Coordinates of C-alpha atoms in Angstrom, one line a residue:
Chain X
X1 CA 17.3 -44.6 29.3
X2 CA 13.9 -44.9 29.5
X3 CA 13.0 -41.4 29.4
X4 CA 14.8 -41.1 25.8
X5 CA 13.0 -44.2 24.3
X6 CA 10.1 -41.9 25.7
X7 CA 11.3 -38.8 23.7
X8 CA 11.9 -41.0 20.7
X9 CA 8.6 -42.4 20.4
X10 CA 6.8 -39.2 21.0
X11 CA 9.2 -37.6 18.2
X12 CA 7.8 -40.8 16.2
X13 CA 4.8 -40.3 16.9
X14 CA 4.6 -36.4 15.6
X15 CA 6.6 -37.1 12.8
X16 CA 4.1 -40.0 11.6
X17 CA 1.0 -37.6 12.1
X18 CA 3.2 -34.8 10.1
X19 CA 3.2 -37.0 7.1
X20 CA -0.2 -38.3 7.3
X21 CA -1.4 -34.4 7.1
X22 CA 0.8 -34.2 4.3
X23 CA -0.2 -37.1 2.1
X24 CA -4.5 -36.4 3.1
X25 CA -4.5 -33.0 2.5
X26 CA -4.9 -32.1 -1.0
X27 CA -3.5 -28.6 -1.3
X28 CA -4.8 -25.0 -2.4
X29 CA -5.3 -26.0 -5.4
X30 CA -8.7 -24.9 -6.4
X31 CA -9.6 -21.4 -8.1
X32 CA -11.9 -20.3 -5.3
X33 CA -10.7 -18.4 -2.6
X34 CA -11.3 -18.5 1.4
X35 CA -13.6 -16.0 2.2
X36 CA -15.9 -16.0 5.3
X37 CA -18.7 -14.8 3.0
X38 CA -18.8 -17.6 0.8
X39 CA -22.4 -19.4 0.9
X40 CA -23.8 -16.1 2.7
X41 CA -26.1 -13.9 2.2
X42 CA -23.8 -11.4 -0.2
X43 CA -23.6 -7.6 1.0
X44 CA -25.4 -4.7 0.4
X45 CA -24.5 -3.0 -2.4
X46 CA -25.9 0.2 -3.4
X47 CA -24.7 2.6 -5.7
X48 CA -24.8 4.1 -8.9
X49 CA -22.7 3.5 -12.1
X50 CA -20.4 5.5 -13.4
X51 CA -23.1 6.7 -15.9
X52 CA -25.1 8.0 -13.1
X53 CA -27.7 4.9 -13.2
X54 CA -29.2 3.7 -9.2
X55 CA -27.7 -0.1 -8.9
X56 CA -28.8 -2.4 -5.7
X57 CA -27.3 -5.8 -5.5
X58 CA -30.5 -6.8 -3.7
X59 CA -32.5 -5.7 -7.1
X60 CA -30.6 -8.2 -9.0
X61 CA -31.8 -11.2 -7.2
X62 CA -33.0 -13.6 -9.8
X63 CA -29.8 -13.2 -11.9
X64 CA -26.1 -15.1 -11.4
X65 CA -24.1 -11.6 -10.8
X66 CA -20.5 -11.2 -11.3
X67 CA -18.8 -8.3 -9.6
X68 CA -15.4 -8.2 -10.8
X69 CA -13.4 -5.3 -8.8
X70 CA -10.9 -3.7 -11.0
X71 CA -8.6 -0.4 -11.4
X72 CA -7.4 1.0 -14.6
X73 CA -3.8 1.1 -13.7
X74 CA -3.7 -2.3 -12.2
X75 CA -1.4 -4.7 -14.6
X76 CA -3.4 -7.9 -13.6
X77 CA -6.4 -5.9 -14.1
X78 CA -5.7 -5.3 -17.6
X79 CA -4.3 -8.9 -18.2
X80 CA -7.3 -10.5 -17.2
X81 CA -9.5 -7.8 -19.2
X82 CA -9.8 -10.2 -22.7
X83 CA -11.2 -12.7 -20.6
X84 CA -13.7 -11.3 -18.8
X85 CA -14.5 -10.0 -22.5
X86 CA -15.0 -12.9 -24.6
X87 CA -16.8 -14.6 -20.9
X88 CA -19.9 -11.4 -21.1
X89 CA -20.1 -12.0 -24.9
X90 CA -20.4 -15.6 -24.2
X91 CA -22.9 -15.4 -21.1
X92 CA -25.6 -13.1 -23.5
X93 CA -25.9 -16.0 -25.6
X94 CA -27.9 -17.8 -22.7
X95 CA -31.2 -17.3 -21.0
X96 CA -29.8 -17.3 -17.5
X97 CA -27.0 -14.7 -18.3
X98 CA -24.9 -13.9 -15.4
X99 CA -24.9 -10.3 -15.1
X100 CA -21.3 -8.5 -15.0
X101 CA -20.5 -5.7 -13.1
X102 CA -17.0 -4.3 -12.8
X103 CA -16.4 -2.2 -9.0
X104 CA -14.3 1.1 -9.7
X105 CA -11.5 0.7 -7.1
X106 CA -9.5 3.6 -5.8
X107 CA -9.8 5.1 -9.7
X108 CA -11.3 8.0 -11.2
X109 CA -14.0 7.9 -13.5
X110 CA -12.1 9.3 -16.9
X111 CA -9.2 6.7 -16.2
X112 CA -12.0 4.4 -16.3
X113 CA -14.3 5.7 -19.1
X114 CA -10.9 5.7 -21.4
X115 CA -9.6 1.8 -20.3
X116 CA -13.3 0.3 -21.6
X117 CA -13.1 2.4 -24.7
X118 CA -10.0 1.7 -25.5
X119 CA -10.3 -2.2 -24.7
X120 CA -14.1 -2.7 -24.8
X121 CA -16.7 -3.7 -22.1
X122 CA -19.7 -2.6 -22.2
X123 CA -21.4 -3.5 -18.8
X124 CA -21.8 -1.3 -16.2
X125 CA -19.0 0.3 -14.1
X126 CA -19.7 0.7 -10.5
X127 CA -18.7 3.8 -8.7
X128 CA -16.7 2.6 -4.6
X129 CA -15.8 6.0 -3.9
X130 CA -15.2 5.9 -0.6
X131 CA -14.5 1.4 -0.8
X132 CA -17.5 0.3 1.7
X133 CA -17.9 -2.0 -1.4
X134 CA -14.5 -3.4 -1.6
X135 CA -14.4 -3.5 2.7
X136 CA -18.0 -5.3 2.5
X137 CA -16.8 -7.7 0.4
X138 CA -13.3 -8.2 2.3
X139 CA -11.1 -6.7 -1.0
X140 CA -7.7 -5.5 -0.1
X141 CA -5.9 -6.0 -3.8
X142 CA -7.8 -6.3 -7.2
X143 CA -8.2 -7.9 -9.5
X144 CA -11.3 -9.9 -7.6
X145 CA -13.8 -11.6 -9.2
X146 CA -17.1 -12.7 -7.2
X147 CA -19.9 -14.6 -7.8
X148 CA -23.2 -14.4 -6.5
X149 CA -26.3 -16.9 -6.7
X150 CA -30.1 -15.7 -8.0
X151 CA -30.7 -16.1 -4.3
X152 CA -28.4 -13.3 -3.5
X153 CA -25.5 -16.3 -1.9
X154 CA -22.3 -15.7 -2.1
X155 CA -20.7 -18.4 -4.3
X156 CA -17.0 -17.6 -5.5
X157 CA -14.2 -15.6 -5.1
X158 CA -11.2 -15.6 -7.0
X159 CA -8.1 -13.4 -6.0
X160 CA -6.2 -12.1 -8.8
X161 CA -6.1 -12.5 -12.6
X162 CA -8.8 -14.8 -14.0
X163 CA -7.6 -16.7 -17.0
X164 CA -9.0 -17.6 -20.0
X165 CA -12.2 -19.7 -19.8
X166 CA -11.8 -20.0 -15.9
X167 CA -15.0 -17.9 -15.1
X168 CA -17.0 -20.1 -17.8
X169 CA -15.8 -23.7 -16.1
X170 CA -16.7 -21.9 -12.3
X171 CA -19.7 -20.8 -13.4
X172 CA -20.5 -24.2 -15.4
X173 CA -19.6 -25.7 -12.4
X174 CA -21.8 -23.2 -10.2
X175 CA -24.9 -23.9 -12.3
X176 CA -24.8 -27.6 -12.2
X177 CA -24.5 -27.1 -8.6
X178 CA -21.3 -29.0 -8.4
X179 CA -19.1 -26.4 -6.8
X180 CA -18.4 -26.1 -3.4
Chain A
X1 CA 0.7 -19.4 65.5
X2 CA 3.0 -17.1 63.2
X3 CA 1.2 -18.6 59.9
X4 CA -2.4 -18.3 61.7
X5 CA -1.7 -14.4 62.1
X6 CA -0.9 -13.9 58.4
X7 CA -3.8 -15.7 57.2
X8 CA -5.8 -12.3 57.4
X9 CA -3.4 -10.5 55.8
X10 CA -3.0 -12.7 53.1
X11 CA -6.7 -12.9 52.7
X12 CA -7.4 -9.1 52.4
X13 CA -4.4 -8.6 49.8
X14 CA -6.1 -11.2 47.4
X15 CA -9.6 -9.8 48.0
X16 CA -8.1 -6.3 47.2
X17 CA -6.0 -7.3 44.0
X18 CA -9.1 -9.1 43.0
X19 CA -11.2 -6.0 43.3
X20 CA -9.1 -3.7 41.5
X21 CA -8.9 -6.0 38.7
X22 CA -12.9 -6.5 38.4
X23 CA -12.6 -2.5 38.5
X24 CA -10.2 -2.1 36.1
X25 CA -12.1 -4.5 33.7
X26 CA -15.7 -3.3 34.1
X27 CA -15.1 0.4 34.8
X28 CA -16.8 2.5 32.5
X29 CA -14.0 5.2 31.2
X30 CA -16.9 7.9 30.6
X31 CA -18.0 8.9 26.7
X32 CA -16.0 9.0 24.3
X33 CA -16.0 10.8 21.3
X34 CA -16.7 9.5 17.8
X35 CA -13.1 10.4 16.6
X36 CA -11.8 8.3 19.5
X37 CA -13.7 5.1 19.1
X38 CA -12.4 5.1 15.6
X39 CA -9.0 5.5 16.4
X40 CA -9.6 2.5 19.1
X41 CA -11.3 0.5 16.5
X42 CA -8.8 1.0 13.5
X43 CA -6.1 0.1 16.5
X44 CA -7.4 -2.9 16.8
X45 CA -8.0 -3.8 12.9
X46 CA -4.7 -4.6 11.1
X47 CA -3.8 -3.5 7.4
X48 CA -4.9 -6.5 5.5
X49 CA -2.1 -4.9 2.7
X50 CA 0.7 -4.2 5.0
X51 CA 3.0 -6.1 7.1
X52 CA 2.7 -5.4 11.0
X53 CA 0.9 -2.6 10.3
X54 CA -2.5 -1.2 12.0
X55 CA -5.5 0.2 9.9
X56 CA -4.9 3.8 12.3
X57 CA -1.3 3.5 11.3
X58 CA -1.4 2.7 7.7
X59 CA -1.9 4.6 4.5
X60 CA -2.5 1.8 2.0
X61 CA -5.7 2.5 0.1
X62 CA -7.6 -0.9 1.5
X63 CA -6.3 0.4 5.7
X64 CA -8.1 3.9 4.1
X65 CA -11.3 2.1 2.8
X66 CA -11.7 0.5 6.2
X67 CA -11.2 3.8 8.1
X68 CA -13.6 5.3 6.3
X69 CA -15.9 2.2 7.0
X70 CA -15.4 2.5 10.5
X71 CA -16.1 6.2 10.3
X72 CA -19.4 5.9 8.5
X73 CA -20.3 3.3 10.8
X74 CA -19.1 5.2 14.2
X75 CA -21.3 8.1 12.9
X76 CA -24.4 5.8 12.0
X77 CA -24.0 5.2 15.8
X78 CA -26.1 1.5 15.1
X79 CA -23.2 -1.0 16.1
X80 CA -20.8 -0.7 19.2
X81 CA -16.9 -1.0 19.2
X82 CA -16.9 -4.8 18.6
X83 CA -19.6 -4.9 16.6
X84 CA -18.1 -2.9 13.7
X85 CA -14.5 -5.0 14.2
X86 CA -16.4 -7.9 13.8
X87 CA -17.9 -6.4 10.8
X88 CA -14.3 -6.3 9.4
X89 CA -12.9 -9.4 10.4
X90 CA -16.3 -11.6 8.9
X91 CA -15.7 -9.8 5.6
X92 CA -11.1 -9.9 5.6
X93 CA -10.8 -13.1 8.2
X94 CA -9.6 -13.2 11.6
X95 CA -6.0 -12.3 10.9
X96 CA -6.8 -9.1 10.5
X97 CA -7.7 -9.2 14.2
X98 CA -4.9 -7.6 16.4
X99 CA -6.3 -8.6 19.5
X100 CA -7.3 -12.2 19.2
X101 CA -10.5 -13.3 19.6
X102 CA -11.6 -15.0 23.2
X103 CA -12.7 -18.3 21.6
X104 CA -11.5 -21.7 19.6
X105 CA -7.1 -21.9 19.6
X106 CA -7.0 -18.3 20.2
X107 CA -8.3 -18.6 23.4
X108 CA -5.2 -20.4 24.6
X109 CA -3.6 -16.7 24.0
X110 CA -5.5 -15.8 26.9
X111 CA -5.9 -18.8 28.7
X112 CA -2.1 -20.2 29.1
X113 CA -0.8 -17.3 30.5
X114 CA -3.6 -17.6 33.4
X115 CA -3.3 -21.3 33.9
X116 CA 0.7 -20.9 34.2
X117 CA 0.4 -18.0 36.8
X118 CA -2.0 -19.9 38.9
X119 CA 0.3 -23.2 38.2
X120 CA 3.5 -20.9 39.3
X121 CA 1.6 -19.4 42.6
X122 CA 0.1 -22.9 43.6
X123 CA 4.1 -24.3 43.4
X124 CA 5.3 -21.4 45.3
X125 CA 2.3 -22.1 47.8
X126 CA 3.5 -25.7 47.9
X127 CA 7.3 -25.5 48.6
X128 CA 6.4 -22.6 51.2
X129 CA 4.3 -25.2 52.9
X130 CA 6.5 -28.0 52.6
X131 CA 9.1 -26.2 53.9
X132 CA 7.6 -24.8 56.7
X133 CA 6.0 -28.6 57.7
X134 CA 8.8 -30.9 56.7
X135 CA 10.2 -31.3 60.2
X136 CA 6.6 -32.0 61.7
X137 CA 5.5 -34.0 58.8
X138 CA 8.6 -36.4 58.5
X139 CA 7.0 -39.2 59.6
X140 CA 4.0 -38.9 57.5
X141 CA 3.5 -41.4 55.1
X142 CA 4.0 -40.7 51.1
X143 CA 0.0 -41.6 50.2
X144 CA -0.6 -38.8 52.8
X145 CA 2.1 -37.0 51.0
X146 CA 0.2 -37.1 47.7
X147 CA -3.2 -35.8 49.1
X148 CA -2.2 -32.3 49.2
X149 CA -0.5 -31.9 45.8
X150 CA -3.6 -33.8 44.4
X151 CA -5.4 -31.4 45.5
X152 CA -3.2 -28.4 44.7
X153 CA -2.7 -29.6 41.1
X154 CA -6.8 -29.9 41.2
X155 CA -7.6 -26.4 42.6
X156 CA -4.5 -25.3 40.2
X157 CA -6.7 -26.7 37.0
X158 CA -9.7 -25.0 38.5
X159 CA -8.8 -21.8 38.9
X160 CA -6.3 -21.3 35.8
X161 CA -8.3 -23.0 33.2
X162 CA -11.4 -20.8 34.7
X163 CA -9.8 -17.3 35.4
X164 CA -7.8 -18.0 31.9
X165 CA -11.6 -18.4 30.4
X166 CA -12.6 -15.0 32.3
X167 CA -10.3 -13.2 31.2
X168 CA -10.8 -14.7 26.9
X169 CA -14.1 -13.8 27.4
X170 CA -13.4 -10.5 29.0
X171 CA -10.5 -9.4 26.6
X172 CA -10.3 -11.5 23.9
X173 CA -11.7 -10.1 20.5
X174 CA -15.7 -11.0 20.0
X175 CA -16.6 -13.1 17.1
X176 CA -19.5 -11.7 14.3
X177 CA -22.8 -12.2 16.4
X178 CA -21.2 -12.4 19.6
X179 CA -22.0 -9.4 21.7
X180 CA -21.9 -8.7 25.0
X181 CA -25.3 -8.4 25.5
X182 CA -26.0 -11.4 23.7
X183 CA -27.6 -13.3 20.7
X184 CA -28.5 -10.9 17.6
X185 CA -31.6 -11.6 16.2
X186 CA -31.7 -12.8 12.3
X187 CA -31.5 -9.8 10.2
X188 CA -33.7 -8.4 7.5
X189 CA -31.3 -9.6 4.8
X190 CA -30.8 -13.1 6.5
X191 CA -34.5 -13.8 6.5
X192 CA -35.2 -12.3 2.8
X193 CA -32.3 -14.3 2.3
X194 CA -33.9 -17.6 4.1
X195 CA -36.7 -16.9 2.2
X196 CA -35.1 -17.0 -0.8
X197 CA -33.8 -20.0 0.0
X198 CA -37.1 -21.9 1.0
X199 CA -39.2 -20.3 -1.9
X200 CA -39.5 -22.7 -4.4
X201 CA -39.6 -26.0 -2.3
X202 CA -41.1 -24.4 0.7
X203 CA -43.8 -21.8 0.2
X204 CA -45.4 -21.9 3.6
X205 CA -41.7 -20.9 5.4
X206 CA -41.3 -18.7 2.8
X207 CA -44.2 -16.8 3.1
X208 CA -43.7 -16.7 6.9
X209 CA -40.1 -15.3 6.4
X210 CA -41.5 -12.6 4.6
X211 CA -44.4 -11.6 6.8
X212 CA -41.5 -11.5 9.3
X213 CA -39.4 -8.8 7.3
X214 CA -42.9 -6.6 7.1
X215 CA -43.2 -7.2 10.8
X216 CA -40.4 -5.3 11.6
X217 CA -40.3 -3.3 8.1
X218 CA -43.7 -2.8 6.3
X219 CA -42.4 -1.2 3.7
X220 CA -39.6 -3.6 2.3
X221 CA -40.6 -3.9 -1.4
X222 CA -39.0 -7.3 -1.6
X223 CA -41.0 -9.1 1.1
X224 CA -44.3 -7.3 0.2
X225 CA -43.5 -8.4 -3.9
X226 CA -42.5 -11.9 -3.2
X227 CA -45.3 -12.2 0.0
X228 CA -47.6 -11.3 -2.5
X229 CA -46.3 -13.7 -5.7
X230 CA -46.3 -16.8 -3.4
X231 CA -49.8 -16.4 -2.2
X232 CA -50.5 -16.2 -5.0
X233 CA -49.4 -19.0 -6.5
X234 CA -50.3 -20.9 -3.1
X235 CA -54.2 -20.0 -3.6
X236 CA -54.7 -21.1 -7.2
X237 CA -54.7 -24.9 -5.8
X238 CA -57.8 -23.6 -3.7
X239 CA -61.3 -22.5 -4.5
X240 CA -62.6 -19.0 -5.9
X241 CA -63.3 -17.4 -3.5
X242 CA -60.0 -17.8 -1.7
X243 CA -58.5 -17.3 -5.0
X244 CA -60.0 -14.0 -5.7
X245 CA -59.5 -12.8 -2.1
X246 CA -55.9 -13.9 -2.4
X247 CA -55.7 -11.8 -5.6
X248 CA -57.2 -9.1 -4.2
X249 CA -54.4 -8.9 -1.4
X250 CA -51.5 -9.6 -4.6
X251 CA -52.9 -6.3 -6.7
X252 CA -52.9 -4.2 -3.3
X253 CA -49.5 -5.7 -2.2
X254 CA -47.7 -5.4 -5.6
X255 CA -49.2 -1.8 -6.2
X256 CA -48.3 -1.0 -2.9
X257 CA -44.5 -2.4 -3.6
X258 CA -44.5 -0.6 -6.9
X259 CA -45.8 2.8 -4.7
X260 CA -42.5 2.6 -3.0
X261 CA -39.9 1.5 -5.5
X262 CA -41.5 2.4 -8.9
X263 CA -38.0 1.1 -10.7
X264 CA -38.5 -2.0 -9.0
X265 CA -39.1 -4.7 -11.8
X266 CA -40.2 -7.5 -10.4
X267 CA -43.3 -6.0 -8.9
X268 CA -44.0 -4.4 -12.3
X269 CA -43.5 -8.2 -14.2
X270 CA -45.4 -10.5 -10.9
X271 CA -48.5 -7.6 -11.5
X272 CA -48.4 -8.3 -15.1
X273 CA -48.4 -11.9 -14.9
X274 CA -51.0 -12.0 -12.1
X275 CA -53.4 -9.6 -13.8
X276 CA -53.3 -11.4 -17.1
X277 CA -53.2 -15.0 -15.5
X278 CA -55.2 -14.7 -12.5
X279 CA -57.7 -11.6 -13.3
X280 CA -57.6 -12.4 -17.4
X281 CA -57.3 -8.6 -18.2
X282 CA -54.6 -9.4 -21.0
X283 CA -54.8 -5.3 -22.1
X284 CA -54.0 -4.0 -18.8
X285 CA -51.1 -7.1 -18.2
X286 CA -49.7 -6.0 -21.5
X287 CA -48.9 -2.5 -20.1
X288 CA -47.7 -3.8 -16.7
X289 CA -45.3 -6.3 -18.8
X290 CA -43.9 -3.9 -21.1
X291 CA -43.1 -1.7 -18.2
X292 CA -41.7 -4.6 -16.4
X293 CA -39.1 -5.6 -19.8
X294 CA -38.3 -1.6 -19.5
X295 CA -37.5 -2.1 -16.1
X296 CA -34.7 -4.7 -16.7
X297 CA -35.0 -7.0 -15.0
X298 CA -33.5 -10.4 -13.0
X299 CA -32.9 -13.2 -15.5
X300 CA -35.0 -15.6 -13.7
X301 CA -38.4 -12.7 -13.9
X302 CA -37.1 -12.0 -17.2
X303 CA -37.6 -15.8 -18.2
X304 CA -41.4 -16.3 -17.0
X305 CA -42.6 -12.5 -18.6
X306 CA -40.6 -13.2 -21.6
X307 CA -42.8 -16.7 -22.2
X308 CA -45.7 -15.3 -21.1
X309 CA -45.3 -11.8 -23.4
X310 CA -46.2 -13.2 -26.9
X311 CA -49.3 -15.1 -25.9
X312 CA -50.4 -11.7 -24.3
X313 CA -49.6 -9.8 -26.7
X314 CA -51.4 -12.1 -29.4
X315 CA -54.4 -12.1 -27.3
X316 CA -54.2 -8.1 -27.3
X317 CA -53.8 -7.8 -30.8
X318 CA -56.5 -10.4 -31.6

């Protein structure tokens, strides 16, 4: 007798503690994904476009950088692509322009060279031939967008598909110093 | 008597069990080759893409990327065997660990099976004893009766929780920056990064942090540029002489930085604004801004030459 009153208190008990987690914690909710970079240094990134010009993420210290990693035949890739359009032509308006990169991933250079013509984007198009950018960074699936701070911190990461004006509230958000 | 004459016996069976298990653990296994410890490491890494799957197993693109990671950083021959899976597991997570790691709850992976063992052999210890005392002991009272499992239960605790913590630390998966030889110290891109960091508020620190980088890297163009732009800016508070000696040091430091990396803007853009501001040759700043704008570069650099160009420029043309 008293060892069930003992077994239903502790069942109580676990069931009470279950429903506290439940009601505090306040979900996944947020654009931003786990990463065990976030508010690290970011890291190294050297490599040249697919134009043939020398790029070092460590050079571009001073600027808000956007590397967004992307393949041509990817269909979230290509969803999110007007975004990340109309978000460059609005970031050159400003003085502190974030500078956008997009990260070739597992794609050829043509594939690539015909996507941007065909659907504009004129920033620079990294070469990851052989992915020690995507394994740096912890990309397994694109789309990924990061962002990284003028003092080379890593700030954001969203997995998958960015939607329409969510890279111009994060970075709002970044700037004013309010996101996590 | 009978118990007294297996006491040896029992004695040199643990010390030998406990021997070939220290050997086992630390024995070296001889070199390996490089093609081995990447099949070891991509063993121990799993497919962050694929269900169940190891990186040595898988052919999903991101298992491929990682394998050629691995490779390049096998062949590099710079980080050992947990080193470059700790690599991997600070940039996907833990979960992509297949052996867990020997600290926080996945410890308990390694621990709990110790701790029960011991718990299991220090019960079997117990009935044995109980059994073989019972008759002799039957008059013994039951706070006598305790003493024994007290202790039992305490050396029980002892020696699971510890041998369960041995054997974490031994097997369980090292976390970034834990090696078996110890603490890393901070590396170059954590201090320019620190630096960084401190710059603005903190130009002592930052200065330090840089003179650190050269210690161990004279030739890093970003700690000789920004070294050089903070001392800068640090000795105009101060009287001429300093200032002049401090701009001597900035010219040889940026032209040295520039030596090295001639692409690299911002030594171009900090010469141009230290020549003109500091040394009041507005021609020669001029070039060295132009060059700097050419150069592309970060928005925060671009900002300062930018406001500073057309009052150059003016004073040029004038």
């Amino acid at each position: 007798m008293k060892t069930a009153r003992v077994a239903a208190l502790a069942t109580g008990i676990v069931f009470a503690a279950l429903v506290v987690v439940f009601v505090v914690s306040d979900g996944d909710t947020d654009v931003g994904a786990r990463s065990p970079l976030l508010g690290q240094p970011a890291p190294a990134v050297a490599t040249s476009t697919i134009d043939g010009a020398r790029f070092e993420l460590t050079r571009r210290k001073g600027s808000w950088v956007v590397l967004n990693f992307f393949n041509s035949t990817c269909v979230p890739c290509i969803a999110e692509h007007p975004s990340l359009v109309r978000f460059v032509a609005d970031e050159r308006s400003r003085t502190d322009a974030a500078e956008f990169y997009t990260v070739v991933n597992d794609d050829v250079d043509g594939a690539v060279r015909d996507f941007f013509a065909a659907n504009g984007g004129d920033w620079p198009k990294l070469r990851d031939d052989d992915g020690a950018i995507a394994v740096g960074f912890g990309v397994a699936k694109v789309p990924e967008t990061w962002i990284i701070d003028p003092n080379g911190f890593v700030r954001l990461r969203i997995m998958g598909a960015v939607g329409d004006g969510v890279l111009e509230a994060q970075m709002a958000r970044l700037r004013e110093g309010t996101a996590p | 008597m009978k118990t007294t004459a297996r006491r040896p016996a029992w004695a040199f069976l643990l010390v030998v069990t406990v021997a070939l298990v220290v050997f086992g653990t630390v024995r070296d296994t001889g070199p390996r080759t490089q093609q081995d410890r990447i099949d070891t490491i991509t063993k121990r890494v799993a497919c962050p893409t694929c269900d169940g799957e190891s990186v040595y197993v898988s052919r999903a693109a991101a298992a491929q990327a990682i394998r050629a990671e691995v490779a390049r950083q096998v062949s590099d021959g710079l980080n050992s065997d947990d080193e470059i899976v700790a690599y991997i597991a600070d940039r996907f997570g833990g979960q992509v660990l297949l052996v867990p790691r020997g600290s926080g709850l996945d410890a308990l992976v390694w621990v709990l099976p110790v701790v029960v063992a011991v718990a299991l052999v220090g019960a079997l210890a117990m009935s044995f004893r109980r059994g073989s005392t019972s008759a002799s002991n039957a008059a013994v009272s039951t706070a006598n009766r305790r003493k024994p499992v007290a202790v039992t239960l305490a050396v029980v605790i002892v020696v699971g929780v510890g041998g369960g913590v041995l054997v974490a630390r031994q097997s369980g998966q090292r976390l970034p920056l834990q090696t078996a030889t110890g603490g890393i110290e901070d590396s170059t891109a954590s201090l320019l990064a620190q630096a960084r960091l401190a710059g603005p508020s903190d130009v002592k620190s930052a200065i330090d942090l840089y003179a650190r980088v050269l210690e161990t890297d004279p030739d890093n163009v970003e700690a000789l540029t920004y070294r050089a732009w903070l001392i800068m800016l640090s000795a105009r508070q101060f009287d001429e002489a300093l200032r002049q000696q401090a701009y001597a040091s900035t010219i040889a430091a940026l032209g040295r930085a520039i030596e090295l990396e001639p692409a690299y803007p911002d030594a171009m853009c900090f010469l141009g604004i230290v020549v003109y501001r500091d040394g009041g040759d507005a021609a020669a700043a001029k070039e060295f801004l132009d060059r700097c704008l050419e150069r592309d570069p970060p928005a925060e650099v671009r900002g300062m030459v930018e406001s500073l160009a057309a009052e150059v420029a003016a004073e040029v043309g004038g």
